[in-house]
Coordinates of C-alpha atoms in Angstrom, one line a residue:
M15 CA 0.0 0.0 0.0
Y16 CA 2.8 2.4 0.9
K17 CA 4.6 1.7 -2.3
K18 CA 1.5 2.4 -4.3
V19 CA 1.0 5.8 -2.6
M20 CA 4.6 6.8 -3.3
V21 CA 4.3 5.8 -7.0
F22 CA 1.1 7.9 -7.2
L23 CA 2.8 10.9 -5.6
L24 CA 5.8 10.7 -7.9
L25 CA 3.6 10.3 -10.9
F26 CA 1.6 13.4 -9.8
L27 CA 4.7 15.4 -9.2
L28 CA 6.0 14.4 -12.7
I29 CA 2.8 15.4 -14.3
A30 CA 2.9 18.8 -12.5
V31 CA 6.5 19.5 -13.5
V32 CA 5.8 18.6 -17.1
G33 CA 2.7 20.9 -17.1
M34 CA 4.7 23.8 -15.7
L35 CA 7.4 23.3 -18.3
M36 CA 4.8 23.3 -21.1
E37 CA 3.2 26.5 -19.8
R38 CA 6.6 28.2 -19.6
N39 CA 7.4 27.2 -23.2
K40 CA 4.0 28.5 -24.3
D41 CA 4.8 31.9 -22.7
V42 CA 8.1 31.9 -24.4
D43 CA 6.5 31.1 -27.8
I44 CA 4.0 33.9 -27.4
K45 CA 6.7 36.4 -26.4
E46 CA 8.8 35.3 -29.3
N47 CA 5.9 35.9 -31.7
V48 CA 5.2 39.4 -30.4
I49 CA 6.9 42.3 -32.4
P50 CA 8.8 44.3 -29.8
V51 CA 7.9 48.0 -29.6
D52 CA 11.0 50.3 -29.7
K53 CA 10.0 53.4 -27.9
E54 CA 13.1 55.1 -29.1
K55 CA 12.4 54.7 -32.8
P56 CA 11.3 58.1 -34.3
S57 CA 8.2 58.6 -36.5
A58 CA 8.5 59.7 -40.1
V59 CA 7.7 63.3 -39.2
E60 CA 10.2 63.3 -36.4
S61 CA 12.9 62.0 -38.7
L62 CA 12.0 64.6 -41.4
V63 CA 12.1 67.5 -38.9
K64 CA 15.4 66.3 -37.5
Q65 CA 16.9 65.9 -41.0
I66 CA 15.8 69.4 -42.0
F67 CA 17.5 70.9 -38.9
E68 CA 20.7 68.9 -39.4
L69 CA 20.9 70.0 -43.1
A70 CA 20.1 73.6 -42.1
E71 CA 23.2 73.7 -39.9
Q72 CA 25.2 73.0 -43.0
G73 CA 23.4 75.6 -45.0
K74 CA 21.6 72.9 -47.0
M75 CA 18.0 72.2 -47.9
L76 CA 16.3 68.9 -48.3
G77 CA 16.3 67.8 -52.0
I78 CA 18.2 70.9 -53.2
P79 CA 21.9 70.4 -54.1
F80 CA 23.1 73.9 -53.2
V81 CA 24.7 75.4 -50.1
A82 CA 23.7 78.8 -48.7
G83 CA 26.8 81.0 -48.4
Q84 CA 28.9 78.8 -50.7
T85 CA 27.2 78.1 -54.0
D86 CA 27.3 80.8 -56.6
M87 CA 24.9 81.9 -59.3
K88 CA 26.9 80.2 -62.1
E89 CA 26.8 76.8 -60.4
V90 CA 23.0 77.0 -59.9
Q91 CA 22.4 78.0 -63.6
E92 CA 24.8 75.3 -64.8
L93 CA 22.9 72.6 -62.8
W94 CA 19.3 73.8 -63.0
G95 CA 19.3 76.1 -66.0
S96 CA 17.2 79.3 -66.3
A97 CA 14.5 79.9 -63.7
E98 CA 10.9 80.1 -64.6
D99 CA 10.6 83.5 -62.9
T100 CA 13.1 86.0 -61.6
S101 CA 12.6 89.0 -59.3
E102 CA 15.5 91.5 -59.0
M103 CA 16.1 93.8 -56.0
I104 CA 18.9 96.3 -55.5
D105 CA 21.3 93.8 -53.9
A106 CA 19.4 90.5 -54.3
V107 CA 17.9 88.4 -57.1
Y108 CA 15.3 85.7 -56.5
A109 CA 15.1 82.9 -59.0
T110 CA 11.9 80.7 -58.8
Y111 CA 12.2 77.1 -60.1
T112 CA 8.5 76.2 -60.1
S113 CA 9.1 72.6 -61.4
R114 CA 11.5 72.0 -58.5
T115 CA 9.3 73.7 -55.9
A116 CA 12.2 75.9 -54.9
T117 CA 13.3 79.5 -54.9
I118 CA 16.9 80.5 -54.7
G119 CA 18.0 83.9 -53.5
F120 CA 21.3 85.4 -54.6
R121 CA 23.1 88.3 -53.1
F122 CA 26.2 89.5 -54.9
K123 CA 25.9 86.4 -57.1
Q124 CA 26.1 84.1 -54.1
V125 CA 23.3 81.9 -52.7
F126 CA 22.1 83.3 -49.4
D127 CA 18.4 82.2 -49.3
I128 CA 17.1 78.7 -50.2
R129 CA 13.3 78.2 -50.0
S130 CA 11.4 75.0 -50.5
N131 CA 7.6 74.4 -50.7
D132 CA 7.9 70.7 -51.5
S133 CA 4.7 68.8 -50.7
T134 CA 6.5 66.5 -48.2
L135 CA 6.6 69.4 -45.8
E136 CA 2.8 69.4 -45.5
Q137 CA 3.0 66.4 -43.1
I138 CA 4.8 68.6 -40.6
R139 CA 2.6 70.6 -38.3
L140 CA 3.2 73.5 -35.9
M141 CA 3.2 71.4 -32.7
D142 CA 5.6 68.9 -34.3
I143 CA 8.2 71.6 -34.7
E144 CA 7.8 73.1 -31.2
Q145 CA 7.6 69.7 -29.5
L146 CA 10.8 68.4 -31.2
K147 CA 12.9 71.6 -31.2
G148 CA 11.3 73.8 -28.6
K149 CA 10.3 77.4 -28.9
P150 CA 11.8 79.4 -31.8
D151 CA 14.3 82.2 -31.3
E152 CA 11.8 84.6 -32.9
I153 CA 8.2 84.5 -34.0
R154 CA 7.2 86.8 -36.9
S155 CA 3.9 87.3 -38.6
Y156 CA 2.7 88.3 -42.0
Q157 CA -0.8 89.1 -43.3
D158 CA -2.3 90.5 -46.5
A159 CA -5.5 89.9 -48.4
Q160 CA -4.4 86.4 -49.5
V161 CA -2.5 85.0 -46.5
S162 CA -2.1 85.2 -42.8
Q163 CA 1.1 83.6 -41.7
T164 CA 3.3 82.7 -38.7
I165 CA 7.0 82.5 -39.3
L166 CA 9.1 80.5 -36.8
V167 CA 12.7 81.6 -36.9
Y168 CA 15.4 79.2 -35.5
N169 CA 19.0 80.4 -35.3
V170 CA 20.6 77.1 -36.1
T171 CA 24.1 78.6 -36.2
P172 CA 25.4 82.1 -35.5
T173 CA 25.1 82.9 -39.3
I174 CA 22.2 80.7 -40.5
Q175 CA 18.5 80.9 -39.8
L176 CA 15.9 78.2 -40.5
K177 CA 12.4 79.7 -41.0
W178 CA 9.2 77.7 -40.9
I179 CA 6.3 79.5 -42.6
L180 CA 2.8 78.3 -41.7
P181 CA -0.7 79.6 -41.7
K182 CA -1.6 81.4 -38.5
P183 CA -3.3 79.1 -36.0
T184 CA -7.1 79.6 -35.7
E185 CA -9.9 78.1 -33.6
D186 CA -10.7 75.8 -36.5
E187 CA -7.1 74.8 -37.1
E188 CA -4.9 75.2 -34.0
N189 CA -2.1 73.0 -35.5
P190 CA -1.6 74.1 -39.1
S191 CA 0.7 72.3 -41.6
V192 CA 3.9 73.9 -42.9
D193 CA 3.5 75.9 -46.1
H194 CA 7.2 76.3 -46.9
I195 CA 10.6 76.6 -45.3
S196 CA 13.6 78.9 -45.9
I197 CA 17.3 78.8 -45.0
V198 CA 18.9 82.2 -44.9
T199 CA 22.6 82.8 -44.3
D200 CA 24.3 86.1 -43.4
V201 CA 25.8 86.9 -46.7
V202 CA 26.8 90.5 -46.4
A203 CA 28.2 92.6 -49.2
E204 CA 31.7 93.7 -48.7
E205 CA 31.6 97.4 -48.0
H206 CA 31.7 99.4 -51.2
P207 CA 35.4 100.2 -51.7
M208 CA 34.8 103.9 -51.9
I209 CA 33.2 104.2 -48.5
S210 CA 36.5 103.8 -46.7
E211 CA 37.8 106.8 -48.8
M212 CA 34.9 109.0 -47.9
T213 CA 34.7 111.5 -45.1
L214 CA 31.7 111.4 -42.7
E215 CA 30.5 114.7 -44.3
E216 CA 30.7 113.1 -47.8
K217 CA 28.7 110.1 -46.7
V218 CA 26.0 112.1 -45.1
G219 CA 25.8 114.3 -48.2
Q220 CA 25.0 111.2 -50.3
M221 CA 22.0 110.7 -48.0
I222 CA 20.5 114.1 -48.9
F223 CA 18.2 114.7 -51.9
A224 CA 18.0 118.5 -52.3
G225 CA 15.8 120.9 -54.1
I226 CA 17.2 124.0 -55.7
E227 CA 16.0 127.5 -56.5
G228 CA 15.8 129.0 -60.0
T229 CA 16.1 127.9 -63.6
I230 CA 19.9 128.0 -63.9
V231 CA 22.8 126.6 -61.8
S232 CA 23.3 129.4 -59.2
N233 CA 26.2 129.7 -56.7
E234 CA 23.9 128.0 -54.1
T235 CA 23.3 125.1 -56.4
K236 CA 27.0 124.7 -57.0
E237 CA 27.6 124.8 -53.2
I238 CA 24.9 122.1 -52.8
I239 CA 26.7 119.9 -55.3
S240 CA 30.4 120.7 -54.6
T241 CA 30.5 121.6 -50.9
Q242 CA 27.5 119.8 -49.4
K243 CA 28.1 116.9 -51.8
V244 CA 24.5 115.9 -51.9
G245 CA 23.6 112.5 -53.5
G246 CA 20.6 113.8 -55.5
I247 CA 18.7 116.8 -56.7
I248 CA 14.9 117.1 -57.3
L249 CA 13.5 119.6 -59.8
Y250 CA 10.0 121.1 -59.7
Q251 CA 7.9 122.9 -62.2
D252 CA 9.4 126.3 -61.1
N253 CA 12.8 125.0 -62.2
L254 CA 11.6 124.0 -65.7
D255 CA 10.4 126.8 -68.1
N256 CA 10.7 125.0 -71.4
A257 CA 12.5 122.0 -72.9
K258 CA 15.6 123.8 -74.0
Q259 CA 16.1 125.5 -70.6
A260 CA 15.3 122.3 -68.8
V261 CA 18.0 120.3 -70.7
A262 CA 20.5 123.1 -70.2
L263 CA 19.9 123.1 -66.4
V264 CA 20.3 119.4 -66.1
N265 CA 23.5 119.5 -68.2
S266 CA 24.9 122.3 -66.1
M267 CA 24.3 120.3 -62.9
K268 CA 26.1 117.3 -64.5
E269 CA 29.0 119.5 -65.5
V270 CA 29.4 120.6 -61.8
S271 CA 29.0 117.0 -60.7
K272 CA 31.9 115.8 -62.9
Q273 CA 34.3 117.1 -60.3
E274 CA 32.7 114.8 -57.6
K275 CA 33.3 111.2 -56.8
F276 CA 29.8 110.1 -57.7
P277 CA 27.2 111.2 -60.3
L278 CA 23.9 112.7 -59.0
F279 CA 20.5 111.2 -58.7
I280 CA 18.5 113.7 -60.8
G281 CA 14.8 113.3 -60.1
V282 CA 11.4 114.7 -60.8
D283 CA 7.7 114.0 -60.1
Q284 CA 6.5 112.8 -63.5
E285 CA 3.4 110.7 -62.8
G286 CA 1.1 111.8 -65.6
G287 CA -2.1 113.8 -65.2
R288 CA -1.9 116.8 -63.0
I289 CA 1.5 115.8 -61.6
S290 CA 3.5 116.4 -64.8
R291 CA 6.6 118.6 -64.4
L292 CA 8.4 118.2 -67.7
P293 CA 7.6 121.1 -70.1
E294 CA 6.1 121.1 -73.7
L295 CA 5.0 117.5 -73.5
Q296 CA 1.4 116.3 -74.0
K297 CA 0.1 115.2 -70.7
L298 CA -0.4 111.5 -70.1
P299 CA -3.7 110.3 -68.6
T300 CA -4.0 110.2 -64.8
S301 CA -3.4 107.0 -63.0
G302 CA -7.1 107.1 -62.1
K303 CA -8.1 107.1 -65.8
I304 CA -5.7 104.2 -66.4
G305 CA -7.3 102.4 -63.5
Q306 CA -10.7 102.8 -65.0
Q307 CA -9.5 100.9 -68.1
N308 CA -7.7 98.4 -65.9
D309 CA -5.4 97.4 -68.8
P310 CA -1.9 96.2 -67.5
A311 CA -0.5 96.5 -71.0
L312 CA -1.5 100.1 -71.2
A313 CA 0.0 100.8 -67.8
Y314 CA 3.3 99.3 -68.9
N315 CA 3.3 101.4 -72.1
I316 CA 2.5 104.5 -70.0
G317 CA 5.4 103.7 -67.7
T318 CA 7.7 103.2 -70.7
L319 CA 6.7 106.6 -72.0
L320 CA 7.4 108.2 -68.6
G321 CA 10.8 106.6 -68.7
K322 CA 11.5 107.8 -72.3
E323 CA 10.5 111.4 -71.2
L324 CA 12.9 111.5 -68.3
K325 CA 15.7 109.9 -70.3
A326 CA 15.2 112.5 -73.1
F327 CA 15.5 115.4 -70.6
G328 CA 18.6 113.9 -68.9
F329 CA 16.9 112.7 -65.6
N330 CA 17.6 109.3 -64.1
L331 CA 14.9 109.0 -61.4
D332 CA 11.1 109.3 -61.4
F333 CA 9.1 109.8 -58.2
A334 CA 6.4 107.5 -59.6
P335 CA 4.2 105.6 -59.6
V336 CA 1.7 106.2 -56.7
L337 CA 0.8 102.9 -55.0
D338 CA -1.7 104.5 -52.6
V339 CA -5.2 102.8 -52.6
N340 CA -7.7 105.7 -52.9
S341 CA -10.0 104.4 -50.2
N342 CA -11.1 107.8 -48.9
P343 CA -13.1 110.0 -51.5
K344 CA -12.4 113.1 -49.3
N345 CA -8.6 112.7 -49.8
P346 CA -7.3 116.1 -50.9
V347 CA -3.9 115.0 -52.1
I348 CA -4.1 111.6 -53.7
G349 CA -7.4 111.3 -55.7
N350 CA -6.9 110.5 -59.3
R351 CA -3.1 110.1 -58.7
S352 CA -4.1 106.6 -57.5
F353 CA -5.0 103.8 -59.9
G354 CA -8.2 103.2 -57.8
N355 CA -9.8 102.0 -54.6
S356 CA -8.9 98.3 -55.1
S357 CA -5.6 97.0 -53.9
E358 CA -5.6 94.4 -56.7
I359 CA -5.9 97.1 -59.4
V360 CA -3.4 99.4 -57.8
S361 CA -0.9 96.5 -57.5
S362 CA -1.3 95.2 -61.1
L363 CA -1.2 98.6 -62.8
G364 CA 1.3 100.2 -60.5
I365 CA 3.7 97.4 -60.9
Q366 CA 3.4 97.5 -64.7
T367 CA 4.0 101.3 -64.7
M368 CA 7.0 100.8 -62.5
K369 CA 8.4 98.1 -64.8
G370 CA 7.8 100.4 -67.8
I371 CA 9.8 103.2 -66.2
Q372 CA 12.6 100.7 -65.3
S373 CA 12.7 99.4 -68.8
E374 CA 14.1 102.7 -69.9
N375 CA 16.9 102.5 -67.3
I376 CA 15.1 105.1 -65.1
I377 CA 14.9 104.5 -61.4
S378 CA 11.3 104.2 -60.2
V379 CA 10.3 105.4 -56.7
V380 CA 7.0 103.8 -55.5
K381 CA 5.1 106.0 -53.0
H382 CA 3.7 106.8 -50.4
F383 CA 4.4 103.9 -47.9
P384 CA 2.6 102.7 -45.8
G385 CA -0.4 104.3 -47.7
H386 CA -1.7 107.8 -48.1
G387 CA -5.0 106.9 -49.6
D388 CA -7.2 107.1 -46.5
T389 CA -6.2 110.6 -45.4
D390 CA -8.5 113.6 -45.4
V391 CA -5.7 116.2 -44.8
D392 CA -3.0 117.4 -47.1
S393 CA 0.4 116.7 -45.6
H394 CA 1.8 119.7 -47.3
L395 CA -0.3 121.7 -44.8
E396 CA -0.6 119.5 -41.7
L397 CA 0.1 116.1 -40.4
P398 CA -2.6 113.5 -41.4
V399 CA -3.7 111.0 -38.8
I400 CA -4.9 107.5 -39.7
S401 CA -6.3 105.3 -36.9
K402 CA -5.6 102.0 -38.5
S403 CA -3.9 99.0 -37.0
L404 CA -1.1 97.0 -38.7
E405 CA -3.7 94.3 -39.5
D406 CA -5.9 97.0 -41.2
L407 CA -3.0 98.2 -43.3
S408 CA -2.0 94.6 -44.1
N409 CA -5.5 94.0 -45.5
L410 CA -5.4 97.0 -47.9
E411 CA -2.7 99.7 -48.0
L412 CA 0.4 97.4 -47.7
I413 CA -0.6 95.0 -50.4
P414 CA 0.5 97.0 -53.5
F415 CA 3.8 97.9 -51.8
K416 CA 4.5 94.3 -50.8
N417 CA 3.7 93.1 -54.3
A418 CA 5.9 95.8 -55.9
M419 CA 8.8 95.0 -53.6
E420 CA 8.5 91.3 -54.6
D421 CA 8.5 92.4 -58.2
G422 CA 11.7 94.5 -58.1
A423 CA 11.0 97.9 -56.6
D424 CA 14.3 99.7 -56.0
V425 CA 13.1 102.7 -53.9
V426 CA 10.2 103.3 -51.6
M427 CA 9.1 106.7 -50.5
I428 CA 7.8 107.1 -46.9
A429 CA 4.7 109.3 -46.3
H430 CA 4.2 111.9 -43.6
I431 CA 1.3 110.4 -41.7
L432 CA 0.7 109.6 -38.0
L433 CA -0.4 106.1 -37.2
P434 CA -1.2 106.2 -33.5
K435 CA -2.0 102.5 -33.2
I436 CA 1.4 101.6 -34.6
D437 CA 3.6 104.5 -33.4
P438 CA 1.8 107.3 -31.4
N439 CA 5.0 109.3 -31.1
F440 CA 6.4 109.9 -34.6
P441 CA 5.0 110.3 -38.1
S442 CA 5.8 107.4 -40.4
S443 CA 8.7 109.2 -42.1
M444 CA 10.4 109.3 -38.7
S445 CA 9.1 106.1 -37.2
H446 CA 11.4 103.2 -36.4
E447 CA 8.4 101.0 -36.0
V448 CA 7.1 101.7 -39.6
I449 CA 10.4 101.8 -41.5
T450 CA 12.6 99.3 -39.7
G451 CA 9.8 97.2 -38.1
I452 CA 7.3 96.9 -40.9
L453 CA 9.2 97.8 -44.1
R454 CA 12.6 96.3 -43.4
E455 CA 11.9 93.4 -41.0
Q456 CA 8.3 92.3 -41.8
L457 CA 8.3 93.0 -45.5
Q458 CA 12.0 92.3 -45.8
F459 CA 12.7 95.2 -48.1
E460 CA 16.4 95.6 -48.8
G461 CA 16.2 98.5 -51.2
V462 CA 16.6 102.3 -50.8
V463 CA 14.1 104.1 -48.5
I464 CA 13.6 107.9 -49.0
T465 CA 11.4 110.3 -47.0
D466 CA 8.8 112.5 -48.6
D467 CA 9.9 116.2 -48.5
M468 CA 10.9 117.0 -44.9
T469 CA 10.1 120.7 -45.4
M470 CA 6.3 120.0 -45.7
N471 CA 4.3 121.5 -42.9
A472 CA 3.3 118.1 -41.7
I473 CA 7.0 117.9 -40.5
L474 CA 8.2 121.5 -40.0
G475 CA 4.9 122.4 -38.3
N476 CA 5.9 119.9 -35.5
Y477 CA 9.7 119.6 -35.6
T478 CA 12.8 121.6 -36.5
I479 CA 14.7 120.5 -39.6
E480 CA 17.5 119.3 -37.3
Q481 CA 15.1 117.0 -35.4
A482 CA 13.4 115.8 -38.6
A483 CA 16.6 114.9 -40.4
V484 CA 18.2 113.1 -37.5
G485 CA 14.9 111.3 -36.6
A486 CA 14.5 110.2 -40.2
V487 CA 18.0 108.6 -40.3
R488 CA 17.5 107.0 -36.9
A489 CA 14.2 105.5 -38.1
G490 CA 16.0 103.8 -41.0
N491 CA 15.7 106.1 -44.0
D492 CA 18.6 106.0 -46.5
I493 CA 17.7 109.4 -48.1
V494 CA 16.3 112.5 -46.5
L495 CA 14.5 114.6 -49.1
V496 CA 14.9 118.4 -48.3
A497 CA 13.2 120.0 -51.3
H498 CA 13.2 123.7 -50.3
E499 CA 15.7 126.3 -49.1
Y500 CA 19.4 126.0 -49.2
T501 CA 19.7 126.7 -45.5
N502 CA 17.5 123.7 -44.7
V503 CA 19.9 121.4 -46.7
V504 CA 22.9 122.7 -44.9
I505 CA 21.3 122.4 -41.5
A506 CA 20.1 118.9 -42.1
I507 CA 23.5 117.7 -43.2
D508 CA 25.2 119.3 -40.2
A509 CA 22.6 117.9 -37.8
I510 CA 23.2 114.3 -39.0
V511 CA 26.9 114.7 -38.9
Q512 CA 26.8 115.9 -35.3
A513 CA 24.4 113.1 -34.3
V514 CA 27.0 110.6 -35.6
K515 CA 29.9 112.4 -33.8
N516 CA 28.1 112.5 -30.5
G517 CA 27.1 108.8 -30.8
E518 CA 23.4 109.3 -31.3
I519 CA 23.7 107.6 -34.7
P520 CA 26.3 104.8 -35.3
E521 CA 28.5 105.5 -38.3
E522 CA 27.9 101.9 -39.3
R523 CA 24.2 102.9 -39.8
I524 CA 25.4 105.7 -42.2
N525 CA 27.6 103.2 -44.1
E526 CA 24.7 100.8 -44.6
S527 CA 22.7 103.6 -46.3
V528 CA 25.6 104.8 -48.4
N529 CA 26.3 101.3 -49.5
R530 CA 22.7 100.9 -50.8
L531 CA 22.9 104.3 -52.6
L532 CA 26.2 103.5 -54.3
L533 CA 24.9 100.1 -55.4
L534 CA 21.8 101.7 -56.8
K535 CA 23.8 104.3 -58.8
E536 CA 26.0 101.5 -60.2
K537 CA 23.0 99.3 -61.0
Y538 CA 21.5 102.0 -63.2
K539 CA 24.9 103.1 -64.5
L540 CA 24.4 106.7 -63.5
N541 CA 26.8 109.1 -65.3
N542 CA 27.3 112.8 -66.1
E543 CA 26.8 112.5 -69.9
E544 CA 25.1 115.6 -71.2
I545 CA 22.0 115.6 -73.4
K546 CA 22.4 117.5 -76.7
E547 CA 18.8 118.4 -77.1
V548 CA 15.4 116.9 -76.6
N549 CA 13.1 116.0 -79.5
V550 CA 9.8 117.1 -78.1
Q551 CA 7.9 116.4 -81.3
Q552 CA 9.1 112.8 -81.3
L553 CA 8.1 112.3 -77.7
N554 CA 4.6 113.8 -78.3
D555 CA 4.1 111.6 -81.4
S556 CA 5.0 108.5 -79.2
I557 CA 2.4 109.6 -76.6
K558 CA -0.3 110.1 -79.2
Q559 CA 0.5 106.7 -80.7
V560 CA 0.1 104.9 -77.4
L561 CA -3.1 106.8 -76.5
S562 CA -4.7 106.3 -79.9
K563 CA -4.7 102.5 -79.2

């Protein structure tokens, strides 16, 4: 009996052990068949974001074989050929390769900006970037009638920025997808070799656009050119009696300028319509009339005629076209000088007029930033006030200027208007917020910025000419327009020079402006060649031919 019990117990224990072993093997089999989850393995989006940042540190962009700061224009053209579209600024050229979903920015023939809007970027969202790389070094915004964007700026190296451009988050879409990205490197032009050879007084003189008295070159005019060494001269109707006299005056100024280091900007307000300064010419239609027809080809032809007129009289710069949207019918100063009350029409026709002027190698100055169309006061008499926010301006007034700058505007003129919601302390022509904050930083304009005439009552009714000139330069203007009285020109130059000497304005700030001005003069090949005579009949026949169509 005892033996039977022991056999039974041993048999039970054996069965139990075998069962336990089988259960253990079953667990092992199950575990071996389960695919392990690697919590460290990144998702496709994470890998893409990481790759973009790593490439950016090297100045490279995903899918683009160029390096910002290293590749030159010749290499890009050899590999990719001609761009589908090109936009030229004073010191930068943007080549858009639509088929490659890329835009390449060149500065001084070197790649400094690489942009991609490849469709693979759409899988990346706002929160992906911030969760993976933290808060950006800077957040910018841009808004116009078509887009409302957030720009995340990451300083990936001391000289390279990676920018993520996305639609602004909304209640409906708090986590938008990326629209495009940009790598920008700090490619800075070598300082113009002439700047180191210039005195401070010579540099400040280049930043002054002066008006003169009379119809001949007087001693004061000679002083303005030879002693004050101004960069440019503006002529008004009082200076221009007839075609022969006008050409003689321009030639005389060029003769004096031959003794100087740089040729003069010689400018005039020749818009067409009631703002037509050149004598003996048939008046071109107002911009308002052109706007009613809304024909871009006509606008281009009108711009070409304006360019031909200035070239024939020996000028090299036209203070036109007007890009103000005429949104206030009570406006006493703009009216039919504007192409209309639609930002689309003003953009389209204004840009074509600008391009027509430029096609004759005449510098076009677009005006009056950030928009003079909604004023009900003439700034010649007093300072207009516009109670609009930046968002309001972005939805209307800024649109034509933004489009023109993207299409190759070289010079922007700043209006004398007070925008208390943006800068309650200074008019736009003296406002750091307007010129540096909006025009330079937000709209990224790299060209020349000039004030409207600082002797208008909007300015001199509130400031001395010294305060106005210094304030304009501190705000970011490259040129201060002083259109009336020789003493005002002298005082303005002296005030800016003293502001530099006492440390109120860094000399580097002066050098930046002079660099832009000399580059612009070189771009348009300004010279002191004299005009023999102007063929008024030929110009008028050309005008009639265009208008007859």
